[in-house]
Tab-separated table of C-alpha atoms in Angstrom:
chain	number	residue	atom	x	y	z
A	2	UNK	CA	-7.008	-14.773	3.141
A	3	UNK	CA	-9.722	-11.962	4.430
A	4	UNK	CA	-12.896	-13.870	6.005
A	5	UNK	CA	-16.033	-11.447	5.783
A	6	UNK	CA	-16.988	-13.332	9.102
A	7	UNK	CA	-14.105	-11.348	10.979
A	8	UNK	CA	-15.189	-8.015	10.048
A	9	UNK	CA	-18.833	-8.269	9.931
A	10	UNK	CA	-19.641	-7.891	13.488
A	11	UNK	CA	-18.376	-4.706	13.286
A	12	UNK	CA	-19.855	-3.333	10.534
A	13	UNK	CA	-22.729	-3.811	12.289
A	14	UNK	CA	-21.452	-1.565	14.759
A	15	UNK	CA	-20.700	1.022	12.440
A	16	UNK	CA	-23.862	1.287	10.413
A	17	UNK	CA	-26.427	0.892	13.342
A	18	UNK	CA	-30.582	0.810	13.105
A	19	UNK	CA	-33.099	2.256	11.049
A	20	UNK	CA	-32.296	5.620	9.804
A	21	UNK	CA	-33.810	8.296	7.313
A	22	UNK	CA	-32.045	11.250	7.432
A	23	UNK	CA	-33.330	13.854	4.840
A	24	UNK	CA	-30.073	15.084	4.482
A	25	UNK	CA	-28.127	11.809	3.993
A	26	UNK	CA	-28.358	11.173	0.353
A	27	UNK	CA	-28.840	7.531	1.129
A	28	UNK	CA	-31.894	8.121	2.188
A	29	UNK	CA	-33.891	5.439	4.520
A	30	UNK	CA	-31.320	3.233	5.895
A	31	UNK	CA	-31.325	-0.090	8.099
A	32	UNK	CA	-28.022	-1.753	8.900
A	33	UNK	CA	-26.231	0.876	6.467
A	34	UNK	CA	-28.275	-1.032	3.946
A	35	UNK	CA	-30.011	1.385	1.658
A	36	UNK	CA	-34.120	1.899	0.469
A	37	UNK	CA	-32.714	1.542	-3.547
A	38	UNK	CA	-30.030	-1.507	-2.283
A	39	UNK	CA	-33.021	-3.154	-0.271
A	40	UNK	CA	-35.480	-2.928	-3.085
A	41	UNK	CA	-32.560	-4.383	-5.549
A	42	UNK	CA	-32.523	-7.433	-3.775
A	43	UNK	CA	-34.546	-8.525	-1.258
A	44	UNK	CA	-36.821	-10.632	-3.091
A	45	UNK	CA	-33.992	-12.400	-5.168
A	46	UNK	CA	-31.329	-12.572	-1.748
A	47	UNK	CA	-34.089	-12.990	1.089
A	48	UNK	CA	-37.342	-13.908	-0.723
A	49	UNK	CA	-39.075	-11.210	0.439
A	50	UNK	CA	-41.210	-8.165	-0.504
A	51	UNK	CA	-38.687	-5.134	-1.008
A	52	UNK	CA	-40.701	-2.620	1.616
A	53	UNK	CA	-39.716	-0.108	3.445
A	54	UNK	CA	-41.603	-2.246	5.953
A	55	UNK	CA	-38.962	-5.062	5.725
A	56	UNK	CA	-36.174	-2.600	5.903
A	57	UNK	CA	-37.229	-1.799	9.111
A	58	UNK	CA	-37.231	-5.247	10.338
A	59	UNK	CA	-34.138	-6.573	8.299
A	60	UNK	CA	-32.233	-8.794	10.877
A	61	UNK	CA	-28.577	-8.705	11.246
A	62	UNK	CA	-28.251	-12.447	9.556
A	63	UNK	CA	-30.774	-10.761	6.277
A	64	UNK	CA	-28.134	-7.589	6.424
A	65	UNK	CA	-25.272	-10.128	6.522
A	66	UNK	CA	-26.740	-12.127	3.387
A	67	UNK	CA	-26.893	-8.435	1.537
A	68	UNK	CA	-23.787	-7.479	2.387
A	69	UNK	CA	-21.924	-10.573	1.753
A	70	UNK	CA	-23.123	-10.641	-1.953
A	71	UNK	CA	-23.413	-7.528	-2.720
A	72	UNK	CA	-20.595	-5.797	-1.391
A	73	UNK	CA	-17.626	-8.678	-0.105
A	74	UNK	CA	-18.191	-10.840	-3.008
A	75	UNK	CA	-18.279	-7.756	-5.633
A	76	UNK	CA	-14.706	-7.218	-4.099
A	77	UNK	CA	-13.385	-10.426	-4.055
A	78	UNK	CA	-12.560	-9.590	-0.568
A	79	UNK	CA	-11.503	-12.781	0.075
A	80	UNK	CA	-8.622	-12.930	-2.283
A	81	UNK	CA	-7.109	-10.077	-0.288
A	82	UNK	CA	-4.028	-11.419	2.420
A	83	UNK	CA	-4.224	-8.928	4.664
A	84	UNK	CA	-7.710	-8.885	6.959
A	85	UNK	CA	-7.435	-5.232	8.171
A	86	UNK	CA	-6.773	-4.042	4.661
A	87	UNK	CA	-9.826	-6.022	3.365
A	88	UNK	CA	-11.559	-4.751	6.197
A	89	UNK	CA	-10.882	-1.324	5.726
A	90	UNK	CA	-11.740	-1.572	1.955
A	91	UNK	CA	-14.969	-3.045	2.781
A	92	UNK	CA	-16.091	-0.746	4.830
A	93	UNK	CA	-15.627	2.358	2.862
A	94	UNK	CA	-16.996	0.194	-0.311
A	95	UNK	CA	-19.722	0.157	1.469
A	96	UNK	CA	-20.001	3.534	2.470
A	97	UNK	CA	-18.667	4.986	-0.645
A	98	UNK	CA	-19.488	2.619	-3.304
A	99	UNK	CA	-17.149	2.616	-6.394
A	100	UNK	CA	-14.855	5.115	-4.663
A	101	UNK	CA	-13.358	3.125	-2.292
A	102	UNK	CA	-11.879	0.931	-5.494
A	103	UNK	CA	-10.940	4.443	-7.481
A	104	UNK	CA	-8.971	5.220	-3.722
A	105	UNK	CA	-7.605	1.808	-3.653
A	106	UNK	CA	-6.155	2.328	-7.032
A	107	UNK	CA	-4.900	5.586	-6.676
A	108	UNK	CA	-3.124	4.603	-4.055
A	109	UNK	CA	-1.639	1.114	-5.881
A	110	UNK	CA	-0.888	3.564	-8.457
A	111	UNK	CA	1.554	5.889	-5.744
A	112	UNK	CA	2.980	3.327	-4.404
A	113	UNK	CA	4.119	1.328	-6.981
A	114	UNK	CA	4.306	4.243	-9.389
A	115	UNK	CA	1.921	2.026	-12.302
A	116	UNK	CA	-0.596	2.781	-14.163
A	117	UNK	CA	-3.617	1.409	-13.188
A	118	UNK	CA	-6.812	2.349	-14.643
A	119	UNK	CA	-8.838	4.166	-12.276
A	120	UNK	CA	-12.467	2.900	-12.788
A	121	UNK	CA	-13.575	1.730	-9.948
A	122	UNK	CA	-13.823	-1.780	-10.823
A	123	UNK	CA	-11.888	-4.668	-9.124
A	124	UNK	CA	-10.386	-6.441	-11.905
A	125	UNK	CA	-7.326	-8.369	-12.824
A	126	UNK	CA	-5.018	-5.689	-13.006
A	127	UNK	CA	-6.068	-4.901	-9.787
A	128	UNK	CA	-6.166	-7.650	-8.327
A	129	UNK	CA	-2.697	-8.208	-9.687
A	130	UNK	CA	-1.076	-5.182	-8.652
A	131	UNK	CA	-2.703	-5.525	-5.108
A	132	UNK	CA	-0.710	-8.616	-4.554
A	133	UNK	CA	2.064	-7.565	-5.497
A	134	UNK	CA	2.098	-4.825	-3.348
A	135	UNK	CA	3.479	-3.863	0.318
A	136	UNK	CA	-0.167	-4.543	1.994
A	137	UNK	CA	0.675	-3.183	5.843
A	138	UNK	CA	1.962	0.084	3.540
A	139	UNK	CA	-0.905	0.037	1.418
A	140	UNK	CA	-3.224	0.177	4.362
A	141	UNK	CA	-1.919	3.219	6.029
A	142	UNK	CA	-1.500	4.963	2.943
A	143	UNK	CA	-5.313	3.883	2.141
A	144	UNK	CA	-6.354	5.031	5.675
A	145	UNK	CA	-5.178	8.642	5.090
A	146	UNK	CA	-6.559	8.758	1.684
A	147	UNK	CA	-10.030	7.710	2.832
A	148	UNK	CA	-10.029	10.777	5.395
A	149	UNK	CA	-8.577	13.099	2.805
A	150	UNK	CA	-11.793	11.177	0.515
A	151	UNK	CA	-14.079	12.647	3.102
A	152	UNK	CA	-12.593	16.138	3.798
A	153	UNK	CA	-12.689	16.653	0.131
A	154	UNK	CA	-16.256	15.608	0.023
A	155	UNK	CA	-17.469	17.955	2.551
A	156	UNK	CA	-15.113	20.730	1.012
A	157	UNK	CA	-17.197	20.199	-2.301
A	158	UNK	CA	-20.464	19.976	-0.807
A	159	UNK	CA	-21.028	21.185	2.451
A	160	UNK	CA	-24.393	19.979	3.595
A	161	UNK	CA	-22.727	17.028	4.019
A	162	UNK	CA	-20.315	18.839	7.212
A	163	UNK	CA	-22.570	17.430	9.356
A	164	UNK	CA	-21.652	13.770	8.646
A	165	UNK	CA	-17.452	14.582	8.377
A	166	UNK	CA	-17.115	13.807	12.610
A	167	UNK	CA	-18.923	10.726	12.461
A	168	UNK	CA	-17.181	9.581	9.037
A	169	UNK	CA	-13.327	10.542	10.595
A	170	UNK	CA	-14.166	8.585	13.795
A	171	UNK	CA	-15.122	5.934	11.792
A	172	UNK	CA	-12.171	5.405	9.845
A	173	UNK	CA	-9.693	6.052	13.618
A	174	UNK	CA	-11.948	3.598	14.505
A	175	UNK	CA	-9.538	1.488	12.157
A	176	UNK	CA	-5.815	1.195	13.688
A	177	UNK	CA	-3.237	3.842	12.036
A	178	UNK	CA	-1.235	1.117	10.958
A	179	UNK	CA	-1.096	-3.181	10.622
């Protein structure tokens, strides 16, 4: 089974330091960990005051308590066989939010040819017809649909162009196939 441990490192990697980008619409970031996420649950996670302050200083083992509960855990990421495919889920889950699930569904629903609910929630007919599924095939054909995810994006709204490089290199940062 997937071990958040294994993939968390680089995350880290990924998201990088303290930004606030005016044209991100995540607005002030730290660790890829949002202002609105931060305020959500810093007291309750970390015990502390939910400033932007705080952001700033959030340490890699406060981002890793976050991210854990917040994101892994909302996944069930550990329930998933195959690492790189929980990895790769992660990652856009927590880039995209609910859309990584509606991608992850889409594409259960294309390979298998079922009929999933798309809703973005990771429930037990998802979780069912995830293991049930070809996971090295699922991957790559969950790879391609998170690039197409982002081309479409930027096709839709294109003040977010300047993010599509850094977004693509992120997910060939992820190898074509398991």
């Amino acid at each position: 089974m997937a071990d958040f441990n294994m993939f968390f490192p680089t995350l880290l990697k990924h998201e990088g330091g303290f930004v606030n980008d005016p044209a991100d619409p995540g607005g002030a970031t730290n660790k890829g960990i949002t202002l609105l996420t931060f305020k959500a649950c810093a007291q309750n996670l970390l015990g502390m005051e939910p400033s932007l302050a705080n952001l700033r200083a959030l340490t890699d083992a406060q981002a890793g308590v976050i991210y854990k509960t917040q994101y892994w855990d909302r996944l069930r990421a550990d329930q998933i066989a195959l690492q790189p495919l929980a990895n790769i889920l992660f990652d856009f889950y927590v880039n995209a939010g609910g859309n990584a699930i509606k991608l992850l569904q889409t594409v259960l629903n294309a390979q298998t040819g079922g009929a999933l609910v798309v809703d973005g929630r990771m429930g037990p007919a998802t979780f069912a017809a995830l293991a049930s599924s070809n996971q090295q095939d699922l991957y790559a054909r969950y790879r391609a649909g998170r690039k197409d995810y982002y081309q479409r994006l930027v096709a839709a709204r294109p003040a977010l162009g300047k993010f599509l490089k850094g977004w693509l290199a992120r997910v060939d940062s992820f190898p074509s196939a398991v």
